[in-house]
């Protein structure tokens, strides 16, 4: 029997659990459809003239890749007219994107990182799209949405997920009742469920961190990594492996499937306190990891309890294996 499609999964969720309002289903299907188009553009590579940089910088001061901008436009175009959204916000845009007045408005807020891990695009390694969905505050209806309306803790997310453009194109999704993986069947253009409800394996001795930042870590992170590098001869008495893809989607996907821990801690870099973005990267990934039985913290507290102070806020991220993550909280 063929694996069930994303549409069928969502309709059944809507019917059985009543956990999925119709507008949210439409929103998820629209994001998933846009991700198919992005996957197509990514896979064309140099033939589609989508590789390389534009020479411009985004609001974060990072050089924009052509695909960052293409994927951003695709997500905006796909989602602005359906009537399910009040506004959108993207890592690639300075401020929020209100739904144009010519279209009906809905009650949801969509946030996305159109291409995460974009340094990998030109060398043909996995990149992805991350998204998070919040509900606009009730008092937002009938007025312009403001940045303040987006500033909700991650625990208020009603859906989150990512698409990963790797050897396979996958969509990994939560609507708050488990994590499900869908693989894109390119011949028929359909997402088919290939895993779920996913539970990340615990106890895998694998950590992911950018070692080149060691000089900027806190003593707590230095100790954590040192103990693991010492392996069987160290205080933990067992060997560990290290992996770093420099594409958060790829690193988190590996951890969801195989276990382990991902760390991009707050560090002492001169321009701020951290690299990853709370609302476009940390929160959606934290939601997925918790739903799959793992844990996610900023170094001091549960990530999904952090109240954002601005749209593009950066934050330390430590997520994955529950025991490993909580051992860092205990230290
Ligand atoms: P990128 O800037 O290429 O989009 O989003 C930030 C991110 O990638 C993450 O995907 C990735 O984990 C991290 O940056 C890589 O950072 P380093 O360059 O410090 O390894």
mmCIF file of C-alpha atoms and ligand atoms in Angstrom:
data_model
loop_
_atom_site.group_PDB
_atom_site.id
_atom_site.type_symbol
_atom_site.label_atom_id
_atom_site.label_comp_id
_atom_site.label_asym_id
_atom_site.label_seq_id
_atom_site.Cartn_x
_atom_site.Cartn_y
_atom_site.Cartn_z
ATOM 1 C CA UNK A 1 0.000 0.000 0.000
ATOM 2 C CA UNK A 2 1.225 3.497 -0.777
ATOM 3 C CA UNK A 3 2.268 5.717 2.144
ATOM 4 C CA UNK A 4 -0.391 8.294 3.008
ATOM 5 C CA UNK A 5 -0.120 11.764 1.546
ATOM 6 C CA UNK A 6 0.389 14.982 3.495
ATOM 7 C CA UNK A 7 -3.111 16.121 2.458
ATOM 8 C CA UNK A 8 -4.708 12.964 3.777
ATOM 9 C CA UNK A 9 -2.724 13.157 7.023
ATOM 10 C CA UNK A 10 -3.829 16.749 7.573
ATOM 11 C CA UNK A 11 -7.472 16.062 6.720
ATOM 12 C CA UNK A 12 -7.503 13.099 9.113
ATOM 13 C CA UNK A 13 -5.952 15.247 11.832
ATOM 14 C CA UNK A 14 -8.600 17.866 11.238
ATOM 15 C CA UNK A 15 -11.373 15.264 11.359
ATOM 16 C CA UNK A 16 -10.218 13.031 14.214
ATOM 17 C CA UNK A 17 -8.412 15.194 16.650
ATOM 18 C CA UNK A 18 -10.171 18.448 15.808
ATOM 19 C CA UNK A 19 -6.700 19.729 16.594
ATOM 20 C CA UNK A 20 -6.246 21.276 13.219
ATOM 21 C CA UNK A 21 -8.479 24.150 12.123
ATOM 22 C CA UNK A 22 -9.179 24.310 8.379
ATOM 23 C CA UNK A 23 -7.240 27.554 7.921
ATOM 24 C CA UNK A 24 -4.152 26.065 9.534
ATOM 25 C CA UNK A 25 -4.411 23.035 7.264
ATOM 26 C CA UNK A 26 -4.538 25.330 4.248
ATOM 27 C CA UNK A 27 -1.537 27.253 5.565
ATOM 28 C CA UNK A 28 0.566 24.102 6.024
ATOM 29 C CA UNK A 29 -0.376 22.806 2.582
ATOM 30 C CA UNK A 30 0.560 26.150 1.055
ATOM 31 C CA UNK A 31 3.964 26.201 2.765
ATOM 32 C CA UNK A 32 4.537 22.587 1.690
ATOM 33 C CA UNK A 33 3.673 23.494 -1.907
ATOM 34 C CA UNK A 34 6.100 26.411 -1.857
ATOM 35 C CA UNK A 35 8.797 24.069 -0.523
ATOM 36 C CA UNK A 36 8.284 21.815 -3.557
ATOM 37 C CA UNK A 37 9.007 24.776 -5.796
ATOM 38 C CA UNK A 38 12.055 25.741 -3.728
ATOM 39 C CA UNK A 39 13.273 22.142 -3.908
ATOM 40 C CA UNK A 40 12.963 22.293 -7.684
ATOM 41 C CA UNK A 41 14.965 25.544 -7.830
ATOM 42 C CA UNK A 42 17.656 24.172 -5.478
ATOM 43 C CA UNK A 43 18.042 21.005 -7.532
ATOM 44 C CA UNK A 44 18.554 22.949 -10.782
ATOM 45 C CA UNK A 45 21.715 24.470 -9.332
ATOM 46 C CA UNK A 46 23.986 26.123 -11.855
ATOM 47 C CA UNK A 47 21.662 25.076 -14.711
ATOM 48 C CA UNK A 48 18.942 27.257 -13.209
ATOM 49 C CA UNK A 49 21.433 30.059 -12.565
ATOM 50 C CA UNK A 50 20.424 30.048 -8.908
ATOM 51 C CA UNK A 51 23.845 29.617 -7.307
ATOM 52 C CA UNK A 52 26.097 32.370 -5.995
ATOM 53 C CA UNK A 53 25.576 35.601 -4.116
ATOM 54 C CA UNK A 54 23.679 38.748 -4.997
ATOM 55 C CA UNK A 55 26.182 41.144 -3.519
ATOM 56 C CA UNK A 56 23.499 42.480 -1.145
ATOM 57 C CA UNK A 57 23.240 41.959 2.609
ATOM 58 C CA UNK A 58 20.165 41.017 4.608
ATOM 59 C CA UNK A 59 19.036 42.684 7.823
ATOM 60 C CA UNK A 60 21.416 40.431 9.758
ATOM 61 C CA UNK A 61 24.373 41.821 7.804
ATOM 62 C CA UNK A 62 24.880 38.497 6.004
ATOM 63 C CA UNK A 63 25.607 38.272 2.289
ATOM 64 C CA UNK A 64 22.432 37.149 0.515
ATOM 65 C CA UNK A 65 22.618 34.175 -1.786
ATOM 66 C CA UNK A 66 20.440 34.219 -4.908
ATOM 67 C CA UNK A 67 18.486 31.304 -3.497
ATOM 68 C CA UNK A 68 17.804 33.154 -0.223
ATOM 69 C CA UNK A 69 15.963 35.795 -2.203
ATOM 70 C CA UNK A 70 14.255 33.395 -4.638
ATOM 71 C CA UNK A 71 12.955 31.200 -1.795
ATOM 72 C CA UNK A 72 11.796 34.240 0.162
ATOM 73 C CA UNK A 73 9.769 35.490 -2.822
ATOM 74 C CA UNK A 74 8.285 32.040 -3.429
ATOM 75 C CA UNK A 75 7.066 31.789 0.168
ATOM 76 C CA UNK A 76 5.588 35.302 0.135
ATOM 77 C CA UNK A 77 3.840 34.773 -3.214
ATOM 78 C CA UNK A 78 2.416 31.408 -2.189
ATOM 79 C CA UNK A 79 1.059 32.591 1.152
ATOM 80 C CA UNK A 80 -0.179 36.133 0.669
ATOM 81 C CA UNK A 81 -3.460 35.510 -1.164
ATOM 82 C CA UNK A 82 -5.015 32.446 0.551
ATOM 83 C CA UNK A 83 -6.825 34.341 3.315
ATOM 84 C CA UNK A 84 -5.249 32.308 6.138
ATOM 85 C CA UNK A 85 -2.635 34.804 7.300
ATOM 86 C CA UNK A 86 -2.572 38.112 9.132
ATOM 87 C CA UNK A 87 1.121 38.722 8.332
ATOM 88 C CA UNK A 88 4.467 37.074 7.636
ATOM 89 C CA UNK A 89 8.013 37.642 8.840
ATOM 90 C CA UNK A 90 11.194 36.328 7.300
ATOM 91 C CA UNK A 91 14.816 36.147 8.318
ATOM 92 C CA UNK A 92 15.572 37.819 4.990
ATOM 93 C CA UNK A 93 13.361 40.883 5.502
ATOM 94 C CA UNK A 94 13.954 43.819 7.765
ATOM 95 C CA UNK A 95 10.434 44.073 9.063
ATOM 96 C CA UNK A 96 7.195 42.119 8.952
ATOM 97 C CA UNK A 97 5.216 41.605 5.728
ATOM 98 C CA UNK A 98 1.550 42.571 6.147
ATOM 99 C CA UNK A 99 -0.948 40.819 3.897
ATOM 100 C CA UNK A 100 -1.764 43.294 1.095
ATOM 101 C CA UNK A 101 -5.183 44.938 1.426
ATOM 102 C CA UNK A 102 -6.421 43.406 -1.844
ATOM 103 C CA UNK A 103 -6.486 39.973 -0.149
ATOM 104 C CA UNK A 104 -8.601 38.648 2.739
ATOM 105 C CA UNK A 105 -6.807 38.249 6.055
ATOM 106 C CA UNK A 106 -6.750 35.336 8.461
ATOM 107 C CA UNK A 107 -5.693 34.800 12.041
ATOM 108 C CA UNK A 108 -2.252 33.227 11.658
ATOM 109 C CA UNK A 109 1.277 34.615 11.610
ATOM 110 C CA UNK A 110 3.883 32.788 9.539
ATOM 111 C CA UNK A 111 7.613 33.110 10.195
ATOM 112 C CA UNK A 112 10.298 31.523 8.048
ATOM 113 C CA UNK A 113 13.952 31.168 7.241
ATOM 114 C CA UNK A 114 13.603 30.611 3.479
ATOM 115 C CA UNK A 115 17.010 28.960 3.021
ATOM 116 C CA UNK A 116 18.800 27.838 6.151
ATOM 117 C CA UNK A 117 22.425 26.780 5.865
ATOM 118 C CA UNK A 118 22.860 28.842 2.725
ATOM 119 C CA UNK A 119 26.661 28.687 2.888
ATOM 120 C CA UNK A 120 26.164 25.103 1.694
ATOM 121 C CA UNK A 121 24.235 25.856 -1.480
ATOM 122 C CA UNK A 122 27.204 26.398 -3.758
ATOM 123 C CA UNK A 123 28.951 23.208 -2.621
ATOM 124 C CA UNK A 124 25.900 20.967 -3.046
ATOM 125 C CA UNK A 125 25.307 20.109 0.602
ATOM 126 C CA UNK A 126 21.921 20.004 2.295
ATOM 127 C CA UNK A 127 20.017 23.215 2.938
ATOM 128 C CA UNK A 128 16.450 23.691 4.106
ATOM 129 C CA UNK A 129 13.466 25.930 4.816
ATOM 130 C CA UNK A 130 12.329 26.378 8.428
ATOM 131 C CA UNK A 131 8.896 27.702 9.381
ATOM 132 C CA UNK A 132 6.893 28.509 12.485
ATOM 133 C CA UNK A 133 3.217 29.405 12.886
ATOM 134 C CA UNK A 134 1.694 31.550 15.637
ATOM 135 C CA UNK A 135 -1.811 32.870 16.119
ATOM 136 C CA UNK A 136 -2.228 36.621 15.928
ATOM 137 C CA UNK A 137 -3.472 38.051 19.237
ATOM 138 C CA UNK A 138 -7.246 38.348 19.333
ATOM 139 C CA UNK A 139 -7.101 42.108 19.535
ATOM 140 C CA UNK A 140 -5.205 42.210 16.207
ATOM 141 C CA UNK A 141 -8.310 41.564 14.157
ATOM 142 C CA UNK A 142 -9.423 44.599 12.153
ATOM 143 C CA UNK A 143 -6.184 46.565 12.643
ATOM 144 C CA UNK A 144 -2.673 46.538 11.179
ATOM 145 C CA UNK A 145 -0.492 43.731 12.540
ATOM 146 C CA UNK A 146 2.556 45.009 14.407
ATOM 147 C CA UNK A 147 5.921 43.477 15.268
ATOM 148 C CA UNK A 148 4.700 43.249 18.863
ATOM 149 C CA UNK A 149 2.018 40.743 17.748
ATOM 150 C CA UNK A 150 4.789 38.358 16.696
ATOM 151 C CA UNK A 151 6.685 38.561 19.973
ATOM 152 C CA UNK A 152 5.245 35.447 21.582
ATOM 153 C CA UNK A 153 7.127 32.686 23.375
ATOM 154 C CA UNK A 154 7.772 29.538 21.318
ATOM 155 C CA UNK A 155 5.320 27.498 23.385
ATOM 156 C CA UNK A 156 2.531 29.399 21.615
ATOM 157 C CA UNK A 157 3.504 27.979 18.220
ATOM 158 C CA UNK A 158 0.615 26.057 16.662
ATOM 159 C CA UNK A 159 2.758 24.406 13.991
ATOM 160 C CA UNK A 160 6.391 24.270 12.968
ATOM 161 C CA UNK A 161 8.516 22.354 10.547
ATOM 162 C CA UNK A 162 11.245 22.294 7.993
ATOM 163 C CA UNK A 163 11.869 21.076 4.485
ATOM 164 C CA UNK A 164 15.313 19.653 3.843
ATOM 165 C CA UNK A 165 16.744 19.668 0.330
ATOM 166 C CA UNK A 166 19.237 16.825 0.490
ATOM 167 C CA UNK A 167 19.620 13.496 -1.291
ATOM 168 C CA UNK A 168 15.857 13.328 -0.695
ATOM 169 C CA UNK A 169 13.547 16.289 -0.206
ATOM 170 C CA UNK A 170 11.709 15.848 3.091
ATOM 171 C CA UNK A 171 9.137 17.798 5.062
ATOM 172 C CA UNK A 172 9.224 17.346 8.835
ATOM 173 C CA UNK A 173 6.215 18.736 10.626
ATOM 174 C CA UNK A 174 4.548 19.121 13.999
ATOM 175 C CA UNK A 175 1.143 20.527 14.800
ATOM 176 C CA UNK A 176 1.675 19.814 18.489
ATOM 177 C CA UNK A 177 0.820 16.123 18.515
ATOM 178 C CA UNK A 178 3.991 14.344 17.393
ATOM 179 C CA UNK A 179 6.476 14.823 14.576
ATOM 180 C CA UNK A 180 5.892 13.428 11.102
ATOM 181 C CA UNK A 181 8.204 13.117 8.130
ATOM 182 C CA UNK A 182 7.053 13.236 4.508
ATOM 183 C CA UNK A 183 9.222 12.476 1.484
ATOM 184 C CA UNK A 184 8.624 14.284 -1.795
ATOM 185 C CA UNK A 185 7.699 11.840 -4.530
ATOM 186 C CA UNK A 186 8.900 13.844 -7.502
ATOM 187 C CA UNK A 187 7.171 11.726 -10.165
ATOM 188 C CA UNK A 188 3.712 12.412 -8.811
ATOM 189 C CA UNK A 189 4.543 15.659 -7.053
ATOM 190 C CA UNK A 190 3.183 14.494 -3.722
ATOM 191 C CA UNK A 191 4.461 14.415 -0.118
ATOM 192 C CA UNK A 192 4.221 10.874 1.314
ATOM 193 C CA UNK A 193 4.548 10.011 4.988
ATOM 194 C CA UNK A 194 7.767 8.066 5.592
ATOM 195 C CA UNK A 195 8.171 8.341 9.372
ATOM 196 C CA UNK A 196 6.123 9.254 12.386
ATOM 197 C CA UNK A 197 5.269 9.798 15.065
ATOM 198 C CA UNK A 198 9.049 10.231 15.351
ATOM 199 C CA UNK A 199 10.840 9.646 18.658
ATOM 200 C CA UNK A 200 14.495 10.643 18.621
ATOM 201 C CA UNK A 201 16.805 7.880 19.875
ATOM 202 C CA UNK A 202 18.311 8.742 23.266
ATOM 203 C CA UNK A 203 21.865 7.929 24.365
ATOM 204 C CA UNK A 204 23.618 8.415 21.022
ATOM 205 C CA UNK A 205 27.081 9.766 21.805
ATOM 206 C CA UNK A 206 27.333 12.312 19.020
ATOM 207 C CA UNK A 207 27.621 16.076 19.387
ATOM 208 C CA UNK A 208 27.496 18.873 16.825
ATOM 209 C CA UNK A 209 29.295 22.149 17.432
ATOM 210 C CA UNK A 210 31.481 24.567 15.484
ATOM 211 C CA UNK A 211 34.829 23.929 17.213
ATOM 212 C CA UNK A 212 36.393 27.020 15.682
ATOM 213 C CA UNK A 213 34.393 29.132 18.138
ATOM 214 C CA UNK A 214 35.953 27.451 21.172
ATOM 215 C CA UNK A 215 37.782 30.553 22.305
ATOM 216 C CA UNK A 216 34.449 32.355 22.636
ATOM 217 C CA UNK A 217 32.570 29.677 24.613
ATOM 218 C CA UNK A 218 31.639 29.849 28.276
ATOM 219 C CA UNK A 219 33.653 27.640 30.693
ATOM 220 C CA UNK A 220 30.598 25.380 30.990
ATOM 221 C CA UNK A 221 30.552 24.599 27.233
ATOM 222 C CA UNK A 222 34.337 24.180 27.130
ATOM 223 C CA UNK A 223 34.106 21.603 29.909
ATOM 224 C CA UNK A 224 31.186 19.799 28.261
ATOM 225 C CA UNK A 225 33.056 19.410 24.957
ATOM 226 C CA UNK A 226 36.440 18.639 26.561
ATOM 227 C CA UNK A 227 34.954 15.765 28.578
ATOM 228 C CA UNK A 228 33.552 14.244 25.410
ATOM 229 C CA UNK A 229 36.727 14.697 23.409
ATOM 230 C CA UNK A 230 38.680 12.871 26.103
ATOM 231 C CA UNK A 231 36.434 9.902 25.325
ATOM 232 C CA UNK A 232 37.083 6.545 26.987
ATOM 233 C CA UNK A 233 40.148 7.936 28.764
ATOM 234 C CA UNK A 234 38.237 10.899 30.240
ATOM 235 C CA UNK A 235 35.803 11.259 33.161
ATOM 236 C CA UNK A 236 32.846 9.943 31.130
ATOM 237 C CA UNK A 237 34.691 6.724 30.239
ATOM 238 C CA UNK A 238 33.181 6.509 26.749
ATOM 239 C CA UNK A 239 33.953 7.690 23.248
ATOM 240 C CA UNK A 240 31.956 10.353 21.452
ATOM 241 C CA UNK A 241 31.703 11.404 17.798
ATOM 242 C CA UNK A 242 31.537 14.921 16.429
ATOM 243 C CA UNK A 243 29.581 16.080 13.342
ATOM 244 C CA UNK A 244 29.068 19.640 12.019
ATOM 245 C CA UNK A 245 27.291 20.354 8.742
ATOM 246 C CA UNK A 246 26.970 24.144 9.200
ATOM 247 C CA UNK A 247 23.367 23.758 8.101
ATOM 248 C CA UNK A 248 21.075 23.696 11.103
ATOM 249 C CA UNK A 249 18.354 21.832 9.239
ATOM 250 C CA UNK A 250 20.759 19.034 8.330
ATOM 251 C CA UNK A 251 22.255 18.828 11.815
ATOM 252 C CA UNK A 252 18.860 18.831 13.532
ATOM 253 C CA UNK A 253 17.458 16.300 11.080
ATOM 254 C CA UNK A 254 20.333 13.923 11.828
ATOM 255 C CA UNK A 255 19.665 14.341 15.539
ATOM 256 C CA UNK A 256 15.942 13.672 15.158
ATOM 257 C CA UNK A 257 16.672 10.485 13.232
ATOM 258 C CA UNK A 258 19.784 9.239 15.000
ATOM 259 C CA UNK A 259 20.019 11.080 18.326
ATOM 260 C CA UNK A 260 22.781 13.236 19.758
ATOM 261 C CA UNK A 261 23.037 16.902 20.647
ATOM 262 C CA UNK A 262 23.391 20.172 18.684
ATOM 263 C CA UNK A 263 25.057 23.202 20.269
ATOM 264 C CA UNK A 264 25.334 26.728 18.957
ATOM 265 C CA UNK A 265 25.792 28.375 22.342
ATOM 266 C CA UNK A 266 25.813 32.003 23.180
ATOM 267 C CA UNK A 267 29.420 33.087 22.858
ATOM 268 C CA UNK A 268 31.598 36.072 23.367
ATOM 269 C CA UNK A 269 31.677 37.334 19.795
ATOM 270 C CA UNK A 270 32.071 41.096 19.610
ATOM 271 C CA UNK A 271 28.909 41.828 17.582
ATOM 272 C CA UNK A 272 26.404 40.316 19.973
ATOM 273 C CA UNK A 273 25.643 37.223 21.892
ATOM 274 C CA UNK A 274 24.690 34.408 19.567
ATOM 275 C CA UNK A 275 24.322 33.324 15.956
ATOM 276 C CA UNK A 276 20.962 31.645 15.535
ATOM 277 C CA UNK A 277 17.641 33.424 15.393
ATOM 278 C CA UNK A 278 15.073 32.735 18.109
ATOM 279 C CA UNK A 279 11.941 33.069 16.024
ATOM 280 C CA UNK A 280 13.019 31.632 12.659
ATOM 281 C CA UNK A 281 15.334 28.827 13.792
ATOM 282 C CA UNK A 282 15.478 28.141 17.540
ATOM 283 C CA UNK A 283 11.755 28.052 18.334
ATOM 284 C CA UNK A 284 10.553 25.877 15.457
ATOM 285 C CA UNK A 285 13.422 23.426 15.982
ATOM 286 C CA UNK A 286 12.785 23.390 19.749
ATOM 287 C CA UNK A 287 9.108 22.594 19.143
ATOM 288 C CA UNK A 288 10.014 19.680 16.844
ATOM 289 C CA UNK A 289 12.717 18.302 19.135
ATOM 290 C CA UNK A 290 10.489 18.434 22.230
ATOM 291 C CA UNK A 291 7.675 16.776 20.317
ATOM 292 C CA UNK A 292 10.097 13.984 19.373
ATOM 293 C CA UNK A 293 11.095 13.386 23.015
ATOM 294 C CA UNK A 294 14.163 15.649 23.216
ATOM 295 C CA UNK A 295 14.890 18.933 24.983
ATOM 296 C CA UNK A 296 15.902 22.428 23.863
ATOM 297 C CA UNK A 297 17.423 25.220 25.952
ATOM 298 C CA UNK A 298 19.206 28.521 25.370
ATOM 299 C CA UNK A 299 21.889 27.536 27.910
ATOM 300 C CA UNK A 300 19.902 28.649 30.933
ATOM 301 C CA UNK A 301 16.243 27.977 30.311
ATOM 302 C CA UNK A 302 13.802 26.146 28.076
ATOM 303 C CA UNK A 303 13.942 27.824 24.681
ATOM 304 C CA UNK A 304 10.200 27.806 24.144
ATOM 305 C CA UNK A 305 9.656 29.843 27.323
ATOM 306 C CA UNK A 306 11.843 32.748 26.208
ATOM 307 C CA UNK A 307 9.774 35.869 25.561
ATOM 308 C CA UNK A 308 11.200 37.492 22.414
ATOM 309 C CA UNK A 309 12.101 41.158 22.614
ATOM 310 C CA UNK A 310 12.466 41.674 18.856
ATOM 311 C CA UNK A 311 11.721 39.864 15.617
ATOM 312 C CA UNK A 312 15.321 39.144 14.672
ATOM 313 C CA UNK A 313 16.544 38.296 18.171
ATOM 314 C CA UNK A 314 19.516 35.912 18.332
ATOM 315 C CA UNK A 315 19.917 33.268 20.982
ATOM 316 C CA UNK A 316 22.078 30.368 22.153
ATOM 317 C CA UNK A 317 20.710 26.983 21.096
ATOM 318 C CA UNK A 318 21.368 23.604 22.698
ATOM 319 C CA UNK A 319 18.993 20.852 21.676
ATOM 320 C CA UNK A 320 18.600 17.129 21.220
ATOM 321 C CA UNK A 321 19.124 14.206 23.605
ATOM 322 C CA UNK A 322 17.171 15.006 26.782
ATOM 323 C CA UNK A 323 19.751 13.685 29.237
ATOM 324 C CA UNK A 324 22.657 15.480 27.522
ATOM 325 C CA UNK A 325 20.772 18.773 27.287
ATOM 326 C CA UNK A 326 19.579 18.705 30.880
ATOM 327 C CA UNK A 327 23.086 17.783 32.090
ATOM 328 C CA UNK A 328 24.129 21.202 30.809
ATOM 329 C CA UNK A 329 21.359 22.871 32.800
ATOM 330 C CA UNK A 330 22.523 21.064 35.939
ATOM 331 C CA UNK A 331 26.158 22.171 35.562
HETATM 332 P P1 LIG B 1 23.510 29.969 7.460
HETATM 333 O O1 LIG B 1 24.001 31.252 8.075
HETATM 334 O O2 LIG B 1 24.425 29.432 6.386
HETATM 335 O O3 LIG B 1 22.062 30.032 7.021
HETATM 336 O O4 LIG B 1 21.251 30.097 9.949
HETATM 337 C C1 LIG B 1 22.492 30.076 10.467
HETATM 338 C C2 LIG B 1 23.350 28.935 9.973
HETATM 339 O O5 LIG B 1 23.554 28.831 8.603
HETATM 340 C C3 LIG B 1 22.852 27.561 10.482
HETATM 341 O O6 LIG B 1 22.067 26.869 9.564
HETATM 342 C C4 LIG B 1 24.128 26.832 10.772
HETATM 343 O O7 LIG B 1 23.995 25.864 11.786
HETATM 344 C C5 LIG B 1 25.061 27.944 11.181
HETATM 345 O O8 LIG B 1 24.594 29.136 10.576
HETATM 346 C C6 LIG B 1 26.465 27.688 10.741
HETATM 347 O O9 LIG B 1 27.288 28.554 11.408
HETATM 348 P P2 LIG B 1 28.887 28.495 11.272
HETATM 349 O O10 LIG B 1 29.201 29.181 9.977
HETATM 350 O O11 LIG B 1 29.367 29.255 12.453
HETATM 351 O O12 LIG B 1 29.303 27.063 11.272
#
